[in-house]
Short mmCIF file of C-alpha atoms in Angstrom, two decimals:
data_model
loop_
_atom_site.label_atom_id
_atom_site.label_comp_id
_atom_site.label_asym_id
_atom_site.label_seq_id
_atom_site.Cartn_x
_atom_site.Cartn_y
_atom_site.Cartn_z
CA UNK A 159 -3.94 8.00 14.12
CA UNK A 160 -5.13 3.88 13.90
CA UNK A 161 -3.86 3.86 10.00
CA UNK A 162 -0.21 5.23 11.17
CA UNK A 163 0.00 2.33 13.87
CA UNK A 164 -0.05 0.10 11.05
CA UNK A 165 3.23 1.45 9.78
CA UNK A 166 4.79 2.31 13.10
CA UNK A 167 4.21 -1.93 13.47
CA UNK A 168 6.64 -2.56 10.71
CA UNK A 169 9.05 0.20 11.57
CA UNK A 170 9.70 -1.97 15.13
CA UNK A 171 10.83 -4.42 12.64
CA UNK A 172 13.87 -2.39 11.51
CA UNK A 173 14.57 -0.31 14.56
CA UNK A 174 18.23 -0.61 14.14
CA UNK A 175 18.21 0.55 10.24
CA UNK A 176 15.85 3.49 11.59
CA UNK A 177 18.54 4.48 14.31
CA UNK A 178 21.19 4.68 11.70
CA UNK A 179 18.90 6.66 9.32
CA UNK A 180 18.36 9.12 12.46
CA UNK A 181 22.25 9.55 13.15
CA UNK A 182 23.04 9.74 9.69
CA UNK A 183 20.23 12.50 8.99
CA UNK A 184 21.10 14.44 12.12
CA UNK A 185 24.78 14.59 11.22
CA UNK A 186 24.11 15.63 7.94
CA UNK A 187 21.77 18.40 9.05
CA UNK A 188 24.20 19.64 11.90
CA UNK A 189 27.03 19.78 9.21
CA UNK A 190 24.95 21.44 6.65
CA UNK A 191 23.60 23.99 9.24
CA UNK A 192 27.06 25.10 10.24
CA UNK A 193 28.06 26.15 6.50
CA UNK A 194 26.78 29.66 7.31
CA UNK A 195 28.23 30.22 10.44
CA UNK A 196 31.48 29.69 8.97
CA UNK A 197 30.60 31.66 5.86
CA UNK A 198 29.56 34.53 8.15
CA UNK A 199 33.19 34.22 9.83
CA UNK A 200 34.89 34.01 6.31
CA UNK A 201 33.05 37.62 5.86
CA UNK A 202 33.50 39.20 9.17
CA UNK A 203 36.87 38.00 9.99
CA UNK A 204 38.34 37.16 6.29
CA UNK A 205 37.10 39.47 3.68
CA UNK A 206 35.92 42.40 6.23
CA UNK A 207 39.55 42.51 7.58
CA UNK A 208 41.24 41.30 4.64
CA UNK A 209 43.08 38.54 6.25
CA UNK A 210 43.71 35.83 3.68
CA UNK A 211 44.95 33.29 6.24
CA UNK A 212 41.46 33.28 7.86
CA UNK A 213 39.64 32.96 4.15
CA UNK A 214 41.76 30.11 3.67
CA UNK A 215 41.21 28.41 6.83
CA UNK A 216 37.83 28.86 7.06
CA UNK A 217 37.17 28.14 3.08
CA UNK A 218 39.00 24.71 3.91
CA UNK A 219 36.85 23.98 7.14
CA UNK A 220 33.55 24.62 4.95
CA UNK A 221 34.86 22.09 2.39
CA UNK A 222 35.39 19.34 4.92
CA UNK A 223 32.09 19.90 6.83
CA UNK A 224 30.42 19.82 3.22
CA UNK A 225 31.94 16.61 2.34
CA UNK A 226 31.14 15.22 5.46
CA UNK A 227 27.21 16.39 4.95
CA UNK A 228 27.30 14.63 1.42
CA UNK A 229 28.76 11.44 3.17
CA UNK A 230 26.17 11.48 5.65
CA UNK A 231 23.24 12.18 3.56
CA UNK A 232 24.60 9.55 0.96
CA UNK A 233 24.56 6.61 3.70
CA UNK A 234 21.01 8.21 5.06
CA UNK A 235 19.20 8.05 1.47
CA UNK A 236 20.89 4.20 0.52
CA UNK A 237 19.47 3.17 4.33
CA UNK A 238 16.11 4.92 3.38
CA UNK A 239 15.53 3.57 0.22
CA UNK A 240 16.43 -0.01 1.54
CA UNK A 241 13.94 0.33 4.35
CA UNK A 242 11.02 1.73 2.32
CA UNK A 243 11.32 -1.17 -0.48
CA UNK A 244 11.47 -4.05 2.62
CA UNK A 245 8.56 -2.37 4.55
CA UNK A 246 6.40 -2.44 1.52
CA UNK A 247 7.49 -5.96 0.57
CA UNK A 248 6.43 -7.17 3.96
CA UNK A 249 3.05 -5.15 3.66
CA UNK A 250 2.52 -6.76 0.44
CA UNK A 251 3.08 -10.40 1.68
CA UNK A 252 1.14 -9.54 4.63
CA UNK A 253 -1.78 -8.52 2.65
CA UNK A 254 -1.53 -11.67 0.25
CA UNK A 255 -1.42 -14.10 3.18
CA UNK A 256 -4.44 -12.52 4.70
CA UNK A 257 -6.33 -12.27 1.29
CA UNK A 258 -5.55 -15.94 1.12
CA UNK A 259 -7.14 -16.86 4.16
CA UNK A 260 -10.51 -15.18 3.14
CA UNK A 261 -13.57 -17.03 2.36
CA UNK A 262 -15.60 -16.42 -0.67
CA UNK A 263 -18.05 -14.42 1.19
CA UNK A 264 -15.01 -12.24 2.68
CA UNK A 265 -13.96 -11.69 -0.85
CA UNK A 266 -16.97 -10.80 -2.24
CA UNK A 267 -17.29 -8.38 0.93
CA UNK A 268 -14.17 -6.24 -0.24
CA UNK A 269 -14.60 -6.99 -4.11
CA UNK A 270 -11.86 -8.21 -6.33
CA UNK A 271 -10.97 -4.66 -7.47
CA UNK A 272 -10.72 -3.40 -3.74
CA UNK A 273 -8.29 -6.35 -2.79
CA UNK A 274 -6.19 -5.66 -5.97
CA UNK A 275 -5.86 -1.93 -5.88
CA UNK A 276 -4.68 -2.53 -2.06
CA UNK A 277 -1.86 -5.03 -3.09
CA UNK A 278 -0.51 -2.74 -5.80
CA UNK A 279 -1.61 0.87 -5.65
CA UNK A 280 -1.94 1.48 -1.85
CA UNK A 281 1.23 -0.53 -1.28
CA UNK A 282 3.07 1.45 -3.75
CA UNK A 283 1.81 4.72 -1.94
CA UNK A 284 2.84 3.28 1.25
CA UNK A 285 6.29 2.67 0.26
CA UNK A 286 6.62 6.44 -1.32
CA UNK A 287 5.37 7.74 1.71
CA UNK A 288 7.91 5.74 3.93
CA UNK A 289 10.56 7.02 1.78
CA UNK A 290 9.60 10.53 1.87
CA UNK A 291 8.86 10.45 5.64
CA UNK A 292 12.20 9.18 6.40
CA UNK A 293 13.93 11.80 4.30
CA UNK A 294 11.92 14.40 5.13
CA UNK A 295 10.04 13.94 8.62
CA UNK A 296 13.62 13.79 10.12
CA UNK A 297 15.44 16.41 8.00
CA UNK A 298 12.53 19.10 8.27
CA UNK A 299 12.18 19.14 11.97
CA UNK A 300 16.08 19.08 12.76
CA UNK A 301 16.69 22.03 10.20
CA UNK A 302 13.57 24.11 11.35
CA UNK A 303 15.13 23.57 15.29
CA UNK A 304 18.72 23.95 14.26
CA UNK A 305 17.84 26.98 11.92
CA UNK A 306 15.54 28.68 14.92
CA UNK A 307 18.52 27.94 17.31
CA UNK A 308 21.05 29.70 14.68
CA UNK A 309 18.94 32.65 13.98
CA UNK A 310 18.32 33.29 18.02
CA UNK A 311 21.91 32.77 18.33
CA UNK A 312 22.82 35.40 15.76
CA UNK A 313 20.05 37.70 16.55
CA UNK A 314 17.12 37.14 19.36
CA UNK A 315 14.75 40.03 17.61
CA UNK A 316 14.27 37.59 14.75
CA UNK A 317 12.81 34.71 17.07
CA UNK A 318 9.03 36.10 17.12
CA UNK A 319 9.17 36.55 13.22
CA UNK A 320 10.39 33.12 12.37
CA UNK A 321 7.83 31.46 14.80
CA UNK A 322 4.74 33.79 13.48
CA UNK A 323 5.85 32.83 9.72
CA UNK A 324 5.71 29.06 10.79
CA UNK A 325 2.60 29.45 12.64
CA UNK A 326 0.98 31.00 9.49
CA UNK A 327 2.14 28.10 7.20
CA UNK A 328 0.97 25.66 9.81
CA UNK A 329 -2.54 27.13 9.43
CA UNK A 330 -2.37 27.34 5.69
CA UNK A 331 -1.22 23.74 5.31
CA UNK A 332 -3.98 22.72 7.79
CA UNK A 333 -6.95 23.89 5.94
CA UNK A 334 -5.57 22.42 2.86
CA UNK A 335 -5.49 18.91 4.29
CA UNK A 336 -8.69 18.99 5.73
CA UNK A 337 -10.32 19.72 2.46
CA UNK A 338 -8.29 17.17 0.55
CA UNK A 339 -8.13 13.76 2.51
CA UNK A 340 -12.19 13.25 2.07
CA UNK A 341 -11.60 13.93 -1.50
CA UNK A 342 -8.76 11.18 -1.89
CA UNK A 343 -10.90 8.68 -0.44
CA UNK A 344 -13.53 9.24 -3.06
CA UNK A 345 -10.66 9.20 -5.75
CA UNK A 346 -9.72 5.62 -4.45
CA UNK A 347 -13.30 4.54 -4.23
CA UNK A 348 -13.90 5.58 -7.93
CA UNK A 349 -10.24 4.15 -8.79
CA UNK A 350 -11.88 0.54 -7.54
CA UNK A 351 -15.01 1.01 -9.23
CA UNK A 352 -13.21 1.65 -12.73
CA UNK A 353 -10.70 -1.23 -12.19
CA UNK A 354 -13.89 -3.64 -11.37
CA UNK A 355 -15.39 -2.35 -14.76
CA UNK A 356 -12.25 -2.68 -16.88
CA UNK A 357 -11.92 -6.32 -15.44
CA UNK A 358 -15.69 -7.03 -16.19
CA UNK A 359 -14.94 -5.76 -19.73
CA UNK A 360 -11.85 -7.49 -20.31
CA UNK A 361 -13.49 -10.91 -19.11
CA UNK A 362 -16.58 -10.25 -21.00
CA UNK A 363 -15.26 -8.79 -24.24
CA UNK A 364 -16.51 -11.68 -26.49
CA UNK A 365 -20.14 -11.08 -25.34
CA UNK A 366 -19.91 -7.42 -25.48
CA UNK A 367 -18.98 -7.62 -29.08
CA UNK A 368 -21.26 -10.47 -29.91
CA UNK A 369 -24.24 -8.37 -28.52
CA UNK A 370 -23.07 -5.22 -30.21
CA UNK A 371 -22.60 -3.23 -26.99
CA UNK A 372 -19.09 -1.61 -27.21
CA UNK A 373 -20.66 1.74 -27.81
CA UNK A 374 -22.98 1.11 -24.65
CA UNK A 375 -20.02 0.17 -22.08
CA UNK A 376 -18.07 2.99 -23.72
CA UNK A 377 -20.84 5.39 -22.57
CA UNK A 378 -20.68 3.70 -19.02
CA UNK A 379 -16.69 3.77 -18.91
CA UNK A 380 -16.70 7.58 -19.79
CA UNK A 381 -19.12 8.55 -17.03
CA UNK A 382 -16.93 6.75 -14.72
CA UNK A 383 -13.63 8.22 -16.11
CA UNK A 384 -15.44 11.61 -16.22
CA UNK A 385 -16.28 11.42 -12.44
CA UNK A 386 -12.72 10.43 -11.26
CA UNK A 387 -11.43 13.22 -13.42
CA UNK A 388 -13.87 15.71 -11.69
CA UNK A 389 -12.50 14.51 -8.36
CA UNK A 390 -8.97 14.97 -9.43
CA UNK A 391 -9.29 18.38 -10.76
CA UNK A 392 -11.13 19.34 -7.58
CA UNK A 393 -8.23 18.11 -5.43
CA UNK A 394 -5.66 19.59 -7.74
CA UNK A 395 -7.59 23.06 -7.54
CA UNK A 396 -6.65 22.89 -3.73
CA UNK A 397 -3.35 21.56 -3.95
CA UNK A 398 -2.26 24.18 -6.48
CA UNK A 399 -2.57 26.87 -4.00
CA UNK A 400 -0.47 24.98 -1.50
CA UNK A 401 3.52 25.50 -2.74
CA UNK A 402 2.52 28.93 -4.05
CA UNK A 403 0.97 30.23 -0.88
CA UNK A 404 3.82 28.75 0.93
CA UNK A 405 6.49 30.15 -1.10
CA UNK A 406 4.72 33.49 -0.70
CA UNK A 407 4.98 33.67 2.97
CA UNK A 408 8.39 32.34 3.03
CA UNK A 409 9.73 35.04 0.32
CA UNK A 410 7.92 37.72 2.55
CA UNK A 411 9.66 36.47 5.71
CA UNK A 412 13.19 36.89 4.00
CA UNK A 413 12.42 40.45 2.92
CA UNK A 414 11.42 41.29 6.35
CA UNK A 415 14.62 39.75 7.66
CA UNK A 416 16.65 41.58 5.05
CA UNK A 417 14.81 44.73 6.03
CA UNK A 418 15.26 44.43 9.62
CA UNK A 419 18.85 43.15 9.35
CA UNK A 420 19.81 45.93 6.95
CA UNK A 421 18.83 48.46 9.57
CA UNK A 422 20.42 46.76 12.47
CA UNK A 423 23.67 46.32 10.19
CA UNK A 424 23.64 50.30 9.66
CA UNK A 425 23.11 50.98 13.52
CA UNK A 426 25.93 48.36 14.38
CA UNK A 427 23.73 46.11 16.26
CA UNK A 428 24.86 42.97 13.93
CA UNK A 429 27.75 42.49 11.51
CA UNK A 430 27.20 42.27 7.63
CA UNK A 431 28.42 38.31 7.74
CA UNK A 432 25.70 37.72 10.31
CA UNK A 433 23.13 38.98 8.05
CA UNK A 434 24.28 36.86 5.37
CA UNK A 435 23.98 34.00 7.37
CA UNK A 436 20.55 35.02 8.84
CA UNK A 437 19.05 34.71 5.23
CA UNK A 438 20.77 31.54 4.65
CA UNK A 439 19.48 30.11 7.51
CA UNK A 440 15.84 31.20 6.67
CA UNK A 441 16.52 30.11 3.09
CA UNK A 442 17.22 26.33 4.64
CA UNK A 443 14.08 26.80 6.83
CA UNK A 444 11.80 27.96 3.83
CA UNK A 445 13.28 25.26 1.43
CA UNK A 446 12.37 22.51 4.33
CA UNK A 447 8.88 23.96 4.66
CA UNK A 448 8.46 23.95 0.76
CA UNK A 449 9.86 20.27 0.75
CA UNK A 450 7.38 19.64 3.57
CA UNK A 451 4.21 21.01 1.73
CA UNK A 452 5.38 18.88 -1.45
CA UNK A 453 5.32 15.90 0.97
CA UNK A 454 1.38 16.46 2.40
CA UNK A 455 0.45 16.58 -1.33
CA UNK A 456 1.03 12.91 -1.23
CA UNK A 457 0.23 12.28 2.47
CA UNK A 458 -3.49 12.60 2.26
CA UNK A 459 -3.61 9.64 -0.62
CA UNK A 460 -0.92 7.60 1.49
CA UNK A 461 -3.57 8.21 4.73
CA UNK A 462 -6.51 6.87 2.74
CA UNK A 463 -4.05 3.92 1.46
CA UNK A 464 -2.90 2.93 4.82
CA UNK A 465 -6.62 2.86 6.03
CA UNK A 466 -7.35 0.70 3.16
CA UNK A 467 -5.00 -1.74 4.05
CA UNK A 468 -5.75 -1.50 7.63
CA UNK A 469 -9.33 -2.53 6.91
CA UNK A 470 -8.22 -5.58 5.26
CA UNK A 471 -5.37 -6.71 7.71
CA UNK A 472 -7.62 -5.87 10.51
CA UNK A 473 -10.52 -7.88 9.24
CA UNK A 474 -11.89 -10.92 11.19
CA UNK A 475 -12.23 -13.56 8.44
CA UNK A 476 -15.42 -15.48 8.37
CA UNK A 477 -13.66 -19.07 8.32
CA UNK A 478 -11.14 -19.44 11.25
CA UNK A 479 -9.08 -23.02 11.16
CA UNK A 480 -9.49 -23.66 15.11
CA UNK A 481 -9.93 -27.37 14.34
CA UNK A 482 -7.25 -29.44 16.03
CA UNK A 483 -8.58 -32.96 15.01
CA UNK A 484 -6.73 -34.56 12.10
CA UNK A 485 -8.37 -37.14 9.98
CA UNK A 486 -6.49 -39.36 7.59
CA UNK A 487 -9.67 -40.58 5.76
CA UNK A 488 -13.36 -39.68 5.28
CA UNK A 489 -15.37 -42.69 6.31
CA UNK A 490 -18.70 -40.43 6.27
CA UNK A 491 -20.20 -37.17 5.90
CA UNK A 492 -23.52 -36.03 7.15
CA UNK A 493 -25.69 -33.26 6.68
CA UNK A 494 -28.30 -32.37 10.05
CA UNK A 495 -30.88 -29.74 9.07
CA UNK A 496 -28.31 -27.35 7.29
CA UNK A 497 -29.65 -24.16 5.92
CA UNK A 498 -27.48 -21.37 3.82
CA UNK A 499 -27.95 -18.22 2.94
CA UNK A 500 -25.59 -15.48 1.16
CA UNK A 501 -27.39 -12.25 2.12
CA UNK A 502 -29.06 -13.23 5.39
CA UNK A 503 -32.55 -12.87 3.59
CA UNK A 504 -33.15 -15.48 0.97
CA UNK A 505 -31.98 -18.86 1.96
CA UNK A 506 -30.25 -20.79 -0.73
CA UNK A 507 -30.57 -24.17 1.29
CA UNK A 508 -33.19 -24.91 3.74
CA UNK A 509 -33.13 -27.78 6.45
CA UNK A 510 -30.98 -30.16 4.24
CA UNK A 511 -30.19 -33.76 5.81
CA UNK A 512 -28.40 -36.72 4.36
CA UNK A 513 -25.87 -39.28 5.09
CA UNK A 514 -23.16 -40.59 2.70
CA UNK A 515 -20.88 -43.14 3.43
CA UNK A 516 -17.63 -44.40 2.07
CA UNK A 517 -18.21 -45.90 -1.35
CA UNK A 518 -21.52 -44.46 -1.88
CA UNK A 519 -22.71 -41.70 -4.51
CA UNK A 520 -24.84 -39.12 -4.27
CA UNK A 521 -26.44 -37.07 -7.16
CA UNK A 522 -27.62 -33.70 -6.74
CA UNK A 523 -30.20 -32.39 -9.48
CA UNK A 524 -32.03 -29.04 -9.47
CA UNK A 525 -32.77 -26.00 -11.76
CA UNK A 526 -29.90 -22.89 -11.93
CA UNK A 527 -29.74 -21.18 -8.73
CA UNK A 528 -31.19 -24.01 -6.63
CA UNK A 529 -27.92 -24.31 -4.57
CA UNK A 530 -26.03 -27.19 -6.05
CA UNK A 531 -22.89 -25.48 -5.96
CA UNK A 532 -23.19 -23.82 -2.69
CA UNK A 533 -24.03 -27.54 -1.27
CA UNK A 534 -20.33 -28.48 -2.70
CA UNK A 535 -18.83 -25.30 -1.40
CA UNK A 536 -20.23 -26.26 2.22
CA UNK A 537 -18.83 -29.63 1.98
CA UNK A 538 -15.23 -28.30 1.23
CA UNK A 539 -15.59 -25.59 3.96
CA UNK A 540 -15.91 -22.52 1.95
CA UNK A 541 -18.77 -21.07 4.04
CA UNK A 542 -19.59 -21.55 8.02
CA UNK A 543 -22.19 -19.10 8.19
CA UNK A 544 -24.88 -22.03 8.15
CA UNK A 545 -27.33 -23.47 10.23
CA UNK A 546 -27.39 -26.76 11.51
CA UNK A 547 -24.61 -29.03 11.69
CA UNK A 548 -22.23 -30.76 9.23
CA UNK A 549 -20.65 -33.95 10.39
CA UNK A 550 -17.63 -35.64 8.98
CA UNK A 551 -16.67 -39.27 10.70
CA UNK A 552 -19.24 -37.93 13.19
CA UNK A 553 -17.48 -35.03 14.12
CA UNK A 554 -18.32 -31.38 13.63
CA UNK A 555 -16.65 -29.81 10.71
CA UNK A 556 -15.61 -26.70 12.53
CA UNK A 557 -13.39 -29.19 14.90
CA UNK A 558 -11.72 -30.77 12.20
CA UNK A 559 -8.34 -29.22 10.84
CA UNK A 560 -9.31 -27.85 7.42
CA UNK A 561 -6.15 -28.32 5.92
CA UNK A 562 -5.96 -32.01 6.26
CA UNK A 563 -9.46 -32.18 5.63
CA UNK A 564 -9.46 -30.60 1.92
CA UNK A 565 -6.50 -32.90 1.40
CA UNK A 566 -8.87 -35.96 1.48
CA UNK A 567 -11.34 -34.16 -1.08
CA UNK A 568 -11.43 -33.68 -4.86
CA UNK A 569 -12.99 -30.70 -6.16
CA UNK A 570 -13.92 -30.15 -9.93
CA UNK A 571 -15.68 -26.51 -10.09
CA UNK A 572 -18.22 -25.50 -12.63
CA UNK A 573 -15.79 -23.31 -14.44
CA UNK A 574 -12.34 -24.75 -15.20
CA UNK A 575 -9.66 -22.54 -14.06
CA UNK A 576 -6.03 -23.04 -15.01
CA UNK A 577 -3.08 -21.04 -13.10
CA UNK A 578 -0.38 -19.12 -15.42
CA UNK A 579 2.49 -21.57 -15.20
CA UNK A 580 3.44 -25.31 -16.65
CA UNK A 581 0.77 -28.05 -16.94
CA UNK A 582 3.33 -29.86 -14.42
CA UNK A 583 2.81 -26.79 -12.23
CA UNK A 584 -1.02 -26.89 -12.23
CA UNK A 585 -0.70 -30.81 -11.39
CA UNK A 586 1.69 -29.85 -8.45
CA UNK A 587 -0.83 -27.05 -7.19
CA UNK A 588 -2.81 -30.02 -6.31
CA UNK A 589 -0.36 -32.63 -5.00
CA UNK A 590 3.23 -31.76 -3.99
CA UNK A 591 4.35 -35.48 -4.21
CA UNK A 592 2.53 -36.45 -7.33
CA UNK A 593 4.92 -38.78 -9.87
CA UNK A 594 5.79 -38.24 -13.43
CA UNK A 595 3.49 -41.38 -14.01
CA UNK A 596 0.74 -40.05 -12.48
CA UNK A 597 0.60 -36.81 -14.48
CA UNK A 598 0.95 -38.81 -17.51
CA UNK A 599 -1.89 -41.17 -16.45
CA UNK A 600 -4.04 -38.19 -15.42
CA UNK A 601 -3.37 -36.48 -19.08
CA UNK A 602 -4.60 -39.81 -20.66
CA UNK A 603 -7.90 -40.20 -18.68
CA UNK A 604 -8.85 -36.55 -19.31
CA UNK A 605 -8.03 -36.83 -23.21
CA UNK A 606 -5.54 -34.05 -22.85
CA UNK A 607 -2.95 -35.58 -24.83
CA UNK A 608 -2.98 -32.64 -27.15
CA UNK A 609 -0.54 -31.18 -24.68
CA UNK A 610 2.11 -33.56 -25.81
CA UNK A 611 1.76 -31.81 -29.57
CA UNK A 612 3.23 -28.50 -27.75
CA UNK A 613 5.82 -29.07 -25.05
CA UNK A 614 4.06 -31.95 -23.25
CA UNK A 615 3.90 -31.24 -19.13
CA UNK A 616 6.16 -28.25 -19.48
CA UNK A 617 3.52 -26.41 -21.97
CA UNK A 618 3.26 -22.90 -20.71
CA UNK A 619 -0.31 -21.93 -19.77
CA UNK A 620 -1.20 -18.26 -19.84
CA UNK A 621 -3.33 -16.80 -17.16
CA UNK A 622 -6.83 -18.63 -16.71
CA UNK A 623 -5.70 -20.75 -19.85
CA UNK A 624 -6.17 -18.06 -22.32
CA UNK A 625 -3.85 -20.01 -24.65
CA UNK A 626 -6.20 -22.84 -24.88
CA UNK A 627 -9.71 -23.55 -26.18
CA UNK A 628 -12.71 -23.76 -24.18
CA UNK A 629 -12.53 -27.73 -24.44
CA UNK A 630 -8.89 -28.07 -24.09
CA UNK A 631 -9.14 -25.83 -20.81
CA UNK A 632 -12.08 -28.31 -19.57
CA UNK A 633 -9.96 -31.66 -19.90
#
């Protein structure tokens, strides 16, 4: 239920469009469900009575109602397509903003594959289910209610048969859903694992080939792929019974209605035109139920996707910018008995204390894994789950507005990272107000003048600087 609160929250932003969708869908169903009634009048009053004027009159009325139903359905579909795309876009933006607020530890907790699939696969599933939900969840109940009413108004004896059939279908669908939802959760988990494995493979393709481990990695991928295949086949086995089972029940219901209706027609209880209308109403109801079952095939996976997205959006980030102190420069930086751990078991840094004043230099030396990079990440506020105090200008780091603080810090990571876009775009990423002259000076100082042999500051860099050598990337 919590998962659907996520979607309902976005619906509230488009309440007027939802109202129009309900209006046009309702009108379309009402127009459509009146067609069999008119058809029965054509048979009873026109064909049987051999009255051409009634046939023409009711025929014209049927054409007008059919056209109105078509127009209503057209506007409904346009609005549904628009609102589903808008909600998916808003959801994707909110996910992106939330992930941007994550600390390094938060990102590691979820995993890159989980976050990427939530932004792409899961939001696509939500868009699809919203589209189907607005088309089917509104149309199906209206069709069922209107169809049952029309059947009862034609012949009350068919009410029990219709409700019994719908109850059987509900039990059949419910049992199938209980089996498939847990399997869809496992499928999404396996997709995350495969995505993570593929990212690792693509990133380390040079190392894999260098150590001749292509076959080994292929075997690992095959085992993961086989497990995913096994789960999908298991889900499909359950789902394969859904539509045929519902069709079997609905077809038998039509046979029962025809049998009872034919007997009532012979006894004079109902007219032949009413029997035709009853069959058409039952056909509409059965078609709605079949469409509902087709939607239910996607519903469990969408339910899982909504839960995965909710998990990200509801997550309390480790670093919250609650600081309200703005600083214009850094006069001193002080660590007081600072200890830090990634896993809350083994400390990477233990009881670190130092004070660095403006203009002073501090060199940190240590072997691999001694915590040098971790110390730098604590300074720039990428983690806050540390013991002790970090003071900036005598104030606690958490009391300072992190955005103002980071603007005063220059950070060069161990691994050079470049964003896709031009060289100019990468400069602007660090400073929106940087001038053309400052860019050129930075290029000169970093010995990166090779870009002028290409397109200069407008040289396009692909993702992670893959079109540059290792040395060019560092510069």
